């Protein structure tokens, strides 16, 4: 019998390993209680498989590690800055580069330069730090993602798309002058890593050109978005990830970037723009918050590792294995009937906590408690993406009640094996079998900003 199946496998081999501590359920019970049932407050050494985030948790390549040794730690005009600038031009096409310590550093600068008090900033679903910086600059974020994105069972392949009718309605209501730019995230983190289609970007470009509104990308996971375009959008099957990435950027005016995701580094980010005037203001402001415009809070070696990581991130084989691993875990969960966000996105599996724990009300934090239970079951650390992450409306003081109440199992890049994925799926299945015994939580400490990082809870 001919064997037609060809599995994906990692386009790398392992040169060094980090040993992990194994813990007992009793130790984990105590650890999560001490952490106020917030997985962000656990000690990393008490975690077996860490799916808290894909941010800054990638394994760097030997090339990137050797890049660290080439750090030019001059205060101004480091060689590594120019290497990074070349990489950004070559792979993304943007004219001007301002490095920042990570993505939110770039969001702060962009928001302060472009947003005036009273402005409206449309975006395809909010992201925590992005929205906060827009608000701190005096703007109001308005969600313009398509409705499908809020439905965890809808199978549309481009659930990150912008709803052009929603954008047009905003322009009508407030006038284009009140809208400095539209922030387009590729992929959309809080929708479950859902991609935006090229066609949608093209249409948005036509619309915004008519009204003289800029498009700023949140291009944190642009290579993953490009992979979905290659797999699912007509006309792109034969194009490389690198070509698709560059085409995405070509429909936009600039971008903020967290190098800690796609670019395979542990720290770093940047703001990139094509407009000289915006660049000049931003490069002046970056001195106040981050550092001189040729290092922006980064060591020379960090910029070098990011330049190399950007090139590695757009390799077709890399992305095939990256998303292949995420899909492998998703398929395992589907086999056992776990309710997850579909289609499976780029950077992780998102469990629908409302469907997993239908007996727990949203104000009793179902996703938060599910993350805690998974940790106790197996030492797998995940995080809440639901009502705790959504925070409160600054004007009314009420919780935001997001439709999606999710637990995110984020897969770090090039870090875990297929056997780890099996252990994770088995643990989720075990917790699912015992789900009826799980009770909700009460919040006993709530910080003012980005509360999900530091809030503490008690069992009800
Ligand atoms: C991580 C992230 C950011 C912020 O970047 P940091 O490097 O964590 O500051 C912004 N947008 C999205 C979509 C992200 O995932």
PDB file of N, CA and C in Angstrom, residues 88-89 91-94 186 198 201 205 215 217 219 222 242-255 270 272 274:
ATOM      1  N   UNK A  88      14.095  45.215   8.594  1.00  0.00           N
ATOM      2  CA  UNK A  88      12.736  45.756   8.567  1.00  0.00           C
ATOM      3  C   UNK A  88      12.386  46.243   7.160  1.00  0.00           C
ATOM      4  N   UNK A  89      13.344  46.876   6.484  1.00  0.00           N
ATOM      5  CA  UNK A  89      13.102  47.313   5.091  1.00  0.00           C
ATOM      6  C   UNK A  89      12.920  46.121   4.173  1.00  0.00           C
ATOM      7  N   UNK A  91      12.151  42.839   4.808  1.00  0.00           N
ATOM      8  CA  UNK A  91      11.039  41.909   5.012  1.00  0.00           C
ATOM      9  C   UNK A  91       9.693  42.595   5.136  1.00  0.00           C
ATOM     10  N   UNK A  92       9.675  43.854   5.601  1.00  0.00           N
ATOM     11  CA  UNK A  92       8.396  44.537   5.814  1.00  0.00           C
ATOM     12  C   UNK A  92       8.218  45.757   4.905  1.00  0.00           C
ATOM     13  N   UNK A  93       9.314  46.314   4.437  1.00  0.00           N
ATOM     14  CA  UNK A  93       9.222  47.411   3.478  1.00  0.00           C
ATOM     15  C   UNK A  93       9.048  48.798   4.062  1.00  0.00           C
ATOM     16  N   UNK A  94       9.029  48.930   5.387  1.00  0.00           N
ATOM     17  CA  UNK A  94       8.829  50.265   5.974  1.00  0.00           C
ATOM     18  C   UNK A  94      10.114  51.105   5.895  1.00  0.00           C
ATOM     19  N   UNK A 186      -2.720  41.773  13.007  1.00  0.00           N
ATOM     20  CA  UNK A 186      -2.552  40.529  12.233  1.00  0.00           C
ATOM     21  C   UNK A 186      -1.619  39.623  13.051  1.00  0.00           C
ATOM     22  N   UNK A 198      -6.072  39.066   2.888  1.00  0.00           N
ATOM     23  CA  UNK A 198      -5.452  40.115   2.067  1.00  0.00           C
ATOM     24  C   UNK A 198      -6.533  40.959   1.395  1.00  0.00           C
ATOM     25  N   UNK A 201      -7.785  43.583   3.679  1.00  0.00           N
ATOM     26  CA  UNK A 201      -6.822  44.685   3.810  1.00  0.00           C
ATOM     27  C   UNK A 201      -6.868  45.605   2.595  1.00  0.00           C
ATOM     28  N   UNK A 205      -7.862  49.476   2.585  1.00  0.00           N
ATOM     29  CA  UNK A 205      -6.959  50.510   2.055  1.00  0.00           C
ATOM     30  C   UNK A 205      -7.711  51.454   1.120  1.00  0.00           C
ATOM     31  N   UNK A 215      -3.585  53.549   8.088  1.00  0.00           N
ATOM     32  CA  UNK A 215      -3.706  52.198   8.652  1.00  0.00           C
ATOM     33  C   UNK A 215      -2.398  51.880   9.366  1.00  0.00           C
ATOM     34  N   UNK A 217      -0.563  48.904  11.455  1.00  0.00           N
ATOM     35  CA  UNK A 217      -0.648  47.477  11.772  1.00  0.00           C
ATOM     36  C   UNK A 217      -0.162  47.219  13.183  1.00  0.00           C
ATOM     37  N   UNK A 219       1.607  44.350  14.020  1.00  0.00           N
ATOM     38  CA  UNK A 219       2.109  43.243  13.196  1.00  0.00           C
ATOM     39  C   UNK A 219       2.864  42.196  14.008  1.00  0.00           C
ATOM     40  N   UNK A 222       2.530  38.711  12.298  1.00  0.00           N
ATOM     41  CA  UNK A 222       2.263  38.866  10.860  1.00  0.00           C
ATOM     42  C   UNK A 222       2.643  37.621  10.059  1.00  0.00           C
ATOM     43  N   UNK A 242       7.249  34.966   3.045  1.00  0.00           N
ATOM     44  CA  UNK A 242       7.985  36.244   2.985  1.00  0.00           C
ATOM     45  C   UNK A 242       7.287  37.222   2.038  1.00  0.00           C
ATOM     46  N   UNK A 243       6.848  36.735   0.874  1.00  0.00           N
ATOM     47  CA  UNK A 243       6.198  37.622  -0.101  1.00  0.00           C
ATOM     48  C   UNK A 243       4.854  38.104   0.434  1.00  0.00           C
ATOM     49  N   UNK A 244       4.134  37.215   1.111  1.00  0.00           N
ATOM     50  CA  UNK A 244       2.816  37.588   1.641  1.00  0.00           C
ATOM     51  C   UNK A 244       2.968  38.621   2.760  1.00  0.00           C
ATOM     52  N   UNK A 245       3.959  38.405   3.618  1.00  0.00           N
ATOM     53  CA  UNK A 245       4.217  39.362   4.709  1.00  0.00           C
ATOM     54  C   UNK A 245       4.464  40.756   4.123  1.00  0.00           C
ATOM     55  N   UNK A 246       5.288  40.810   3.110  1.00  0.00           N
ATOM     56  CA  UNK A 246       5.624  42.118   2.536  1.00  0.00           C
ATOM     57  C   UNK A 246       4.404  42.755   1.878  1.00  0.00           C
ATOM     58  N   UNK A 247       3.577  41.916   1.259  1.00  0.00           N
ATOM     59  CA  UNK A 247       2.364  42.479   0.637  1.00  0.00           C
ATOM     60  C   UNK A 247       1.412  43.051   1.699  1.00  0.00           C
ATOM     61  N   UNK A 248       1.274  42.347   2.817  1.00  0.00           N
ATOM     62  CA  UNK A 248       0.412  42.866   3.900  1.00  0.00           C
ATOM     63  C   UNK A 248       0.874  44.277   4.285  1.00  0.00           C
ATOM     64  N   UNK A 249       2.172  44.406   4.518  1.00  0.00           N
ATOM     65  CA  UNK A 249       2.708  45.706   4.956  1.00  0.00           C
ATOM     66  C   UNK A 249       2.483  46.792   3.905  1.00  0.00           C
ATOM     67  N   UNK A 250       2.475  46.391   2.626  1.00  0.00           N
ATOM     68  CA  UNK A 250       2.382  47.377   1.548  1.00  0.00           C
ATOM     69  C   UNK A 250       1.045  48.126   1.560  1.00  0.00           C
ATOM     70  N   UNK A 251       0.022  47.561   2.203  1.00  0.00           N
ATOM     71  CA  UNK A 251      -1.275  48.243   2.253  1.00  0.00           C
ATOM     72  C   UNK A 251      -1.418  49.126   3.493  1.00  0.00           C
ATOM     73  N   UNK A 252      -0.339  49.317   4.215  1.00  0.00           N
ATOM     74  CA  UNK A 252      -0.433  50.056   5.481  1.00  0.00           C
ATOM     75  C   UNK A 252       0.587  51.189   5.529  1.00  0.00           C
ATOM     76  N   UNK A 253       0.443  52.039   6.546  1.00  0.00           N
ATOM     77  CA  UNK A 253       1.311  53.215   6.659  1.00  0.00           C
ATOM     78  C   UNK A 253       2.382  53.077   7.719  1.00  0.00           C
ATOM     79  N   UNK A 254       2.291  52.024   8.506  1.00  0.00           N
ATOM     80  CA  UNK A 254       3.272  51.848   9.566  1.00  0.00           C
ATOM     81  C   UNK A 254       2.822  50.736  10.466  1.00  0.00           C
ATOM     82  N   UNK A 255       3.596  50.475  11.520  1.00  0.00           N
ATOM     83  CA  UNK A 255       3.275  49.329  12.366  1.00  0.00           C
ATOM     84  C   UNK A 255       3.947  49.442  13.720  1.00  0.00           C
ATOM     85  N   UNK A 270       9.476  47.346  17.999  1.00  0.00           N
ATOM     86  CA  UNK A 270       9.765  48.578  17.255  1.00  0.00           C
ATOM     87  C   UNK A 270       8.490  49.242  16.772  1.00  0.00           C
ATOM     88  N   UNK A 272       7.534  51.243  13.202  1.00  0.00           N
ATOM     89  CA  UNK A 272       8.028  51.507  11.852  1.00  0.00           C
ATOM     90  C   UNK A 272       6.980  52.322  11.112  1.00  0.00           C
ATOM     91  N   UNK A 274       6.170  55.048   7.421  1.00  0.00           N
ATOM     92  CA  UNK A 274       6.635  55.556   6.126  1.00  0.00           C
ATOM     93  C   UNK A 274       6.629  57.078   6.068  1.00  0.00           C
TER      94      UNK A 274
END
